Amino acid sequence: MYPETDHPYIYINKDTIENNEYNIIRYKISYGDIKEIFDIYYLKKFDRNL
């Protein structure tokens, strides 16, 4: 087996942004000219009244 050389590398960066009520986990993904950002919101405190 040889490594794939016809496609560009996939780069994934993970950042965590802290807020008072929640954290944001941000994934920045790049594949050649394609760049995407995905945010995941994580609540620090669960509100049972929701």
PDB file of N, CA, C and O in Angstrom:
ATOM      1  N   MET A   1       0.846  -1.185   0.000  1.00  0.00           N
ATOM      2  CA  MET A   1       0.000   0.000   0.000  1.00  0.00           C
ATOM      3  C   MET A   1       0.890   1.246   0.000  1.00  0.00           C
ATOM      4  O   MET A   1       1.845   1.325   0.745  1.00  0.00           O
ATOM      5  N   TYR A   2       0.505   2.180  -0.815  1.00  0.00           N
ATOM      6  CA  TYR A   2       1.205   3.449  -0.893  1.00  0.00           C
ATOM      7  C   TYR A   2       0.288   4.558  -0.391  1.00  0.00           C
ATOM      8  O   TYR A   2      -0.941   4.466  -0.534  1.00  0.00           O
ATOM      9  N   PRO A   3       0.830   5.609   0.187  1.00  0.00           N
ATOM     10  CA  PRO A   3      -0.023   6.721   0.650  1.00  0.00           C
ATOM     11  C   PRO A   3      -0.678   7.433  -0.538  1.00  0.00           C
ATOM     12  O   PRO A   3      -0.129   7.479  -1.636  1.00  0.00           O
ATOM     13  N   GLU A   4      -1.856   7.956  -0.284  1.00  0.00           N
ATOM     14  CA  GLU A   4      -2.611   8.688  -1.311  1.00  0.00           C
ATOM     15  C   GLU A   4      -1.911  10.009  -1.606  1.00  0.00           C
ATOM     16  O   GLU A   4      -1.650  10.794  -0.706  1.00  0.00           O
ATOM     17  N   THR A   5      -1.587  10.252  -2.867  1.00  0.00           N
ATOM     18  CA  THR A   5      -0.889  11.488  -3.241  1.00  0.00           C
ATOM     19  C   THR A   5      -1.694  12.360  -4.182  1.00  0.00           C
ATOM     20  O   THR A   5      -1.262  13.449  -4.540  1.00  0.00           O
ATOM     21  N   ASP A   6      -2.870  11.911  -4.606  1.00  0.00           N
ATOM     22  CA  ASP A   6      -3.684  12.672  -5.557  1.00  0.00           C
ATOM     23  C   ASP A   6      -4.583  13.696  -4.892  1.00  0.00           C
ATOM     24  O   ASP A   6      -5.140  14.552  -5.567  1.00  0.00           O
ATOM     25  N   HIS A   7      -4.759  13.629  -3.587  1.00  0.00           N
ATOM     26  CA  HIS A   7      -5.657  14.517  -2.863  1.00  0.00           C
ATOM     27  C   HIS A   7      -4.871  15.357  -1.871  1.00  0.00           C
ATOM     28  O   HIS A   7      -3.877  14.905  -1.310  1.00  0.00           O
ATOM     29  N   PRO A   8      -5.344  16.588  -1.601  1.00  0.00           N
ATOM     30  CA  PRO A   8      -4.646  17.414  -0.606  1.00  0.00           C
ATOM     31  C   PRO A   8      -4.899  16.885   0.809  1.00  0.00           C
ATOM     32  O   PRO A   8      -5.819  16.105   1.054  1.00  0.00           O
ATOM     33  N   TYR A   9      -4.075  17.342   1.724  1.00  0.00           N
ATOM     34  CA  TYR A   9      -4.224  16.955   3.127  1.00  0.00           C
ATOM     35  C   TYR A   9      -5.476  17.569   3.729  1.00  0.00           C
ATOM     36  O   TYR A   9      -5.930  18.629   3.297  1.00  0.00           O
ATOM     37  N   ILE A  10      -6.020  16.918   4.736  1.00  0.00           N
ATOM     38  CA  ILE A  10      -7.145  17.452   5.501  1.00  0.00           C
ATOM     39  C   ILE A  10      -6.583  17.975   6.813  1.00  0.00           C
ATOM     40  O   ILE A  10      -5.962  17.227   7.571  1.00  0.00           O
ATOM     41  N   TYR A  11      -6.779  19.252   7.065  1.00  0.00           N
ATOM     42  CA  TYR A  11      -6.306  19.876   8.299  1.00  0.00           C
ATOM     43  C   TYR A  11      -7.501  20.170   9.193  1.00  0.00           C
ATOM     44  O   TYR A  11      -8.495  20.729   8.738  1.00  0.00           O
ATOM     45  N   ILE A  12      -7.403  19.797  10.467  1.00  0.00           N
ATOM     46  CA  ILE A  12      -8.467  20.037  11.440  1.00  0.00           C
ATOM     47  C   ILE A  12      -7.853  20.739  12.641  1.00  0.00           C
ATOM     48  O   ILE A  12      -6.926  20.225  13.255  1.00  0.00           O
ATOM     49  N   ASN A  13      -8.371  21.934  12.948  1.00  0.00           N
ATOM     50  CA  ASN A  13      -7.939  22.688  14.126  1.00  0.00           C
ATOM     51  C   ASN A  13      -9.111  22.778  15.089  1.00  0.00           C
ATOM     52  O   ASN A  13     -10.236  23.035  14.689  1.00  0.00           O
ATOM     53  N   LYS A  14      -8.833  22.571  16.371  1.00  0.00           N
ATOM     54  CA  LYS A  14      -9.871  22.630  17.397  1.00  0.00           C
ATOM     55  C   LYS A  14      -9.545  23.752  18.363  1.00  0.00           C
ATOM     56  O   LYS A  14      -8.447  23.821  18.894  1.00  0.00           O
ATOM     57  N   ASP A  15     -10.513  24.654  18.573  1.00  0.00           N
ATOM     58  CA  ASP A  15     -10.381  25.749  19.532  1.00  0.00           C
ATOM     59  C   ASP A  15     -11.540  25.673  20.513  1.00  0.00           C
ATOM     60  O   ASP A  15     -12.635  25.241  20.162  1.00  0.00           O
ATOM     61  N   THR A  16     -11.292  26.086  21.747  1.00  0.00           N
ATOM     62  CA  THR A  16     -12.345  26.158  22.749  1.00  0.00           C
ATOM     63  C   THR A  16     -12.491  27.600  23.199  1.00  0.00           C
ATOM     64  O   THR A  16     -11.514  28.230  23.593  1.00  0.00           O
ATOM     65  N   ILE A  17     -13.710  28.119  23.093  1.00  0.00           N
ATOM     66  CA  ILE A  17     -14.020  29.486  23.499  1.00  0.00           C
ATOM     67  C   ILE A  17     -14.911  29.391  24.733  1.00  0.00           C
ATOM     68  O   ILE A  17     -15.979  28.778  24.688  1.00  0.00           O
ATOM     69  N   GLU A  18     -14.467  29.974  25.834  1.00  0.00           N
ATOM     70  CA  GLU A  18     -15.229  29.882  27.078  1.00  0.00           C
ATOM     71  C   GLU A  18     -16.072  31.133  27.283  1.00  0.00           C
ATOM     72  O   GLU A  18     -15.616  32.236  27.055  1.00  0.00           O
ATOM     73  N   ASN A  19     -17.300  30.919  27.723  1.00  0.00           N
ATOM     74  CA  ASN A  19     -18.251  31.975  28.019  1.00  0.00           C
ATOM     75  C   ASN A  19     -18.775  31.697  29.429  1.00  0.00           C
ATOM     76  O   ASN A  19     -18.495  30.661  30.008  1.00  0.00           O
ATOM     77  N   ASN A  20     -19.546  32.619  29.986  1.00  0.00           N
ATOM     78  CA  ASN A  20     -20.079  32.416  31.336  1.00  0.00           C
ATOM     79  C   ASN A  20     -21.074  31.266  31.399  1.00  0.00           C
ATOM     80  O   ASN A  20     -21.068  30.487  32.339  1.00  0.00           O
ATOM     81  N   GLU A  21     -21.948  31.159  30.393  1.00  0.00           N
ATOM     82  CA  GLU A  21     -23.015  30.158  30.429  1.00  0.00           C
ATOM     83  C   GLU A  21     -22.691  28.906  29.620  1.00  0.00           C
ATOM     84  O   GLU A  21     -23.251  27.849  29.872  1.00  0.00           O
ATOM     85  N   TYR A  22     -21.812  29.011  28.648  1.00  0.00           N
ATOM     86  CA  TYR A  22     -21.539  27.878  27.776  1.00  0.00           C
ATOM     87  C   TYR A  22     -20.123  27.969  27.213  1.00  0.00           C
ATOM     88  O   TYR A  22     -19.484  29.009  27.262  1.00  0.00           O
ATOM     89  N   ASN A  23     -19.652  26.856  26.709  1.00  0.00           N
ATOM     90  CA  ASN A  23     -18.390  26.791  25.981  1.00  0.00           C
ATOM     91  C   ASN A  23     -18.701  26.533  24.511  1.00  0.00           C
ATOM     92  O   ASN A  23     -19.678  25.856  24.189  1.00  0.00           O
ATOM     93  N   ILE A  24     -17.870  27.041  23.646  1.00  0.00           N
ATOM     94  CA  ILE A  24     -17.994  26.766  22.222  1.00  0.00           C
ATOM     95  C   ILE A  24     -16.763  25.975  21.806  1.00  0.00           C
ATOM     96  O   ILE A  24     -15.636  26.396  22.031  1.00  0.00           O
ATOM     97  N   ILE A  25     -16.985  24.817  21.228  1.00  0.00           N
ATOM     98  CA  ILE A  25     -15.901  24.036  20.653  1.00  0.00           C
ATOM     99  C   ILE A  25     -15.965  24.277  19.146  1.00  0.00           C
ATOM    100  O   ILE A  25     -16.965  23.956  18.506  1.00  0.00           O
ATOM    101  N   ARG A  26     -14.925  24.897  18.594  1.00  0.00           N
ATOM    102  CA  ARG A  26     -14.911  25.290  17.185  1.00  0.00           C
ATOM    103  C   ARG A  26     -13.905  24.443  16.427  1.00  0.00           C
ATOM    104  O   ARG A  26     -12.738  24.381  16.781  1.00  0.00           O
ATOM    105  N   TYR A  27     -14.397  23.770  15.397  1.00  0.00           N
ATOM    106  CA  TYR A  27     -13.544  22.980  14.516  1.00  0.00           C
ATOM    107  C   TYR A  27     -13.399  23.732  13.202  1.00  0.00           C
ATOM    108  O   TYR A  27     -14.390  24.083  12.570  1.00  0.00           O
ATOM    109  N   LYS A  28     -12.159  23.977  12.789  1.00  0.00           N
ATOM    110  CA  LYS A  28     -11.868  24.591  11.492  1.00  0.00           C
ATOM    111  C   LYS A  28     -11.248  23.512  10.614  1.00  0.00           C
ATOM    112  O   LYS A  28     -10.194  22.971  10.927  1.00  0.00           O
ATOM    113  N   ILE A  29     -11.932  23.192   9.531  1.00  0.00           N
ATOM    114  CA  ILE A  29     -11.508  22.104   8.660  1.00  0.00           C
ATOM    115  C   ILE A  29     -11.169  22.681   7.293  1.00  0.00           C
ATOM    116  O   ILE A  29     -11.945  23.460   6.731  1.00  0.00           O
ATOM    117  N   SER A  30     -10.012  22.326   6.766  1.00  0.00           N
ATOM    118  CA  SER A  30      -9.637  22.770   5.425  1.00  0.00           C
ATOM    119  C   SER A  30      -9.163  21.569   4.616  1.00  0.00           C
ATOM    120  O   SER A  30      -8.423  20.709   5.104  1.00  0.00           O
ATOM    121  N   TYR A  31      -9.631  21.526   3.382  1.00  0.00           N
ATOM    122  CA  TYR A  31      -9.289  20.460   2.439  1.00  0.00           C
ATOM    123  C   TYR A  31      -9.058  21.118   1.097  1.00  0.00           C
ATOM    124  O   TYR A  31     -10.011  21.420   0.367  1.00  0.00           O
ATOM    125  N   GLY A  32      -7.807  21.424   0.804  1.00  0.00           N
ATOM    126  CA  GLY A  32      -7.506  22.147  -0.433  1.00  0.00           C
ATOM    127  C   GLY A  32      -8.083  23.551  -0.360  1.00  0.00           C
ATOM    128  O   GLY A  32      -7.754  24.324   0.528  1.00  0.00           O
ATOM    129  N   ASP A  33      -8.976  23.902  -1.294  1.00  0.00           N
ATOM    130  CA  ASP A  33      -9.623  25.219  -1.320  1.00  0.00           C
ATOM    131  C   ASP A  33     -10.884  25.264  -0.467  1.00  0.00           C
ATOM    132  O   ASP A  33     -11.479  26.321  -0.291  1.00  0.00           O
ATOM    133  N   ILE A  34     -11.336  24.150   0.056  1.00  0.00           N
ATOM    134  CA  ILE A  34     -12.569  24.082   0.833  1.00  0.00           C
ATOM    135  C   ILE A  34     -12.243  24.337   2.301  1.00  0.00           C
ATOM    136  O   ILE A  34     -11.372  23.697   2.873  1.00  0.00           O
ATOM    137  N   LYS A  35     -12.952  25.295   2.894  1.00  0.00           N
ATOM    138  CA  LYS A  35     -12.757  25.613   4.305  1.00  0.00           C
ATOM    139  C   LYS A  35     -14.121  25.670   4.983  1.00  0.00           C
ATOM    140  O   LYS A  35     -15.022  26.332   4.503  1.00  0.00           O
ATOM    141  N   GLU A  36     -14.273  24.964   6.073  1.00  0.00           N
ATOM    142  CA  GLU A  36     -15.526  24.903   6.819  1.00  0.00           C
ATOM    143  C   GLU A  36     -15.248  25.141   8.290  1.00  0.00           C
ATOM    144  O   GLU A  36     -14.179  24.799   8.798  1.00  0.00           O
ATOM    145  N   ILE A  37     -16.242  25.712   8.984  1.00  0.00           N
ATOM    146  CA  ILE A  37     -16.168  25.915  10.430  1.00  0.00           C
ATOM    147  C   ILE A  37     -17.420  25.310  11.049  1.00  0.00           C
ATOM    148  O   ILE A  37     -18.534  25.577  10.608  1.00  0.00           O
ATOM    149  N   PHE A  38     -17.224  24.473  12.067  1.00  0.00           N
ATOM    150  CA  PHE A  38     -18.322  23.856  12.789  1.00  0.00           C
ATOM    151  C   PHE A  38     -18.214  24.248  14.251  1.00  0.00           C
ATOM    152  O   PHE A  38     -17.156  24.111  14.853  1.00  0.00           O
ATOM    153  N   ASP A  39     -19.316  24.746  14.816  1.00  0.00           N
ATOM    154  CA  ASP A  39     -19.352  25.139  16.214  1.00  0.00           C
ATOM    155  C   ASP A  39     -20.258  24.186  16.988  1.00  0.00           C
ATOM    156  O   ASP A  39     -21.350  23.847  16.538  1.00  0.00           O
ATOM    157  N   ILE A  40     -19.799  23.776  18.163  1.00  0.00           N
ATOM    158  CA  ILE A  40     -20.582  22.956  19.071  1.00  0.00           C
ATOM    159  C   ILE A  40     -20.703  23.735  20.372  1.00  0.00           C
ATOM    160  O   ILE A  40     -19.693  24.104  20.968  1.00  0.00           O
ATOM    161  N   TYR A  41     -21.937  24.009  20.788  1.00  0.00           N
ATOM    162  CA  TYR A  41     -22.184  24.764  22.020  1.00  0.00           C
ATOM    163  C   TYR A  41     -22.412  23.776  23.156  1.00  0.00           C
ATOM    164  O   TYR A  41     -23.240  22.869  23.038  1.00  0.00           O
ATOM    165  N   TYR A  42     -21.681  23.953  24.230  1.00  0.00           N
ATOM    166  CA  TYR A  42     -21.761  23.070  25.383  1.00  0.00           C
ATOM    167  C   TYR A  42     -22.166  23.902  26.591  1.00  0.00           C
ATOM    168  O   TYR A  42     -21.422  24.776  27.023  1.00  0.00           O
ATOM    169  N   LEU A  43     -23.364  23.638  27.131  1.00  0.00           N
ATOM    170  CA  LEU A  43     -23.851  24.375  28.296  1.00  0.00           C
ATOM    171  C   LEU A  43     -23.092  23.964  29.542  1.00  0.00           C
ATOM    172  O   LEU A  43     -22.852  22.783  29.776  1.00  0.00           O
ATOM    173  N   LYS A  44     -22.720  24.945  30.354  1.00  0.00           N
ATOM    174  CA  LYS A  44     -22.039  24.639  31.614  1.00  0.00           C
ATOM    175  C   LYS A  44     -23.027  24.236  32.698  1.00  0.00           C
ATOM    176  O   LYS A  44     -22.769  23.348  33.485  1.00  0.00           O
ATOM    177  N   LYS A  45     -24.189  24.896  32.715  1.00  0.00           N
ATOM    178  CA  LYS A  45     -25.213  24.593  33.718  1.00  0.00           C
ATOM    179  C   LYS A  45     -26.487  24.189  32.988  1.00  0.00           C
ATOM    180  O   LYS A  45     -26.909  24.847  32.042  1.00  0.00           O
ATOM    181  N   PHE A  46     -27.094  23.127  33.449  1.00  0.00           N
ATOM    182  CA  PHE A  46     -28.348  22.660  32.849  1.00  0.00           C
ATOM    183  C   PHE A  46     -29.505  23.352  33.556  1.00  0.00           C
ATOM    184  O   PHE A  46     -29.608  23.318  34.780  1.00  0.00           O
ATOM    185  N   ASP A  47     -30.390  23.990  32.781  1.00  0.00           N
ATOM    186  CA  ASP A  47     -31.560  24.665  33.329  1.00  0.00           C
ATOM    187  C   ASP A  47     -32.759  23.711  33.223  1.00  0.00           C
ATOM    188  O   ASP A  47     -33.242  23.435  32.148  1.00  0.00           O
ATOM    189  N   ARG A  48     -33.248  23.235  34.353  1.00  0.00           N
ATOM    190  CA  ARG A  48     -34.347  22.281  34.341  1.00  0.00           C
ATOM    191  C   ARG A  48     -35.687  22.924  33.976  1.00  0.00           C
ATOM    192  O   ARG A  48     -36.638  22.236  33.698  1.00  0.00           O
ATOM    193  N   ASN A  49     -35.760  24.252  33.975  1.00  0.00           N
ATOM    194  CA  ASN A  49     -37.004  24.939  33.646  1.00  0.00           C
ATOM    195  C   ASN A  49     -37.206  25.115  32.147  1.00  0.00           C
ATOM    196  O   ASN A  49     -38.221  25.641  31.738  1.00  0.00           O
ATOM    197  N   LEU A  50     -36.246  24.689  31.356  1.00  0.00           N
ATOM    198  CA  LEU A  50     -36.420  24.833  29.907  1.00  0.00           C
ATOM    199  C   LEU A  50     -37.486  23.939  29.435  1.00  0.00           C
ATOM    200  O   LEU A  50     -37.902  23.219  28.964  1.00  0.00           O
TER     201      LEU A  50
END
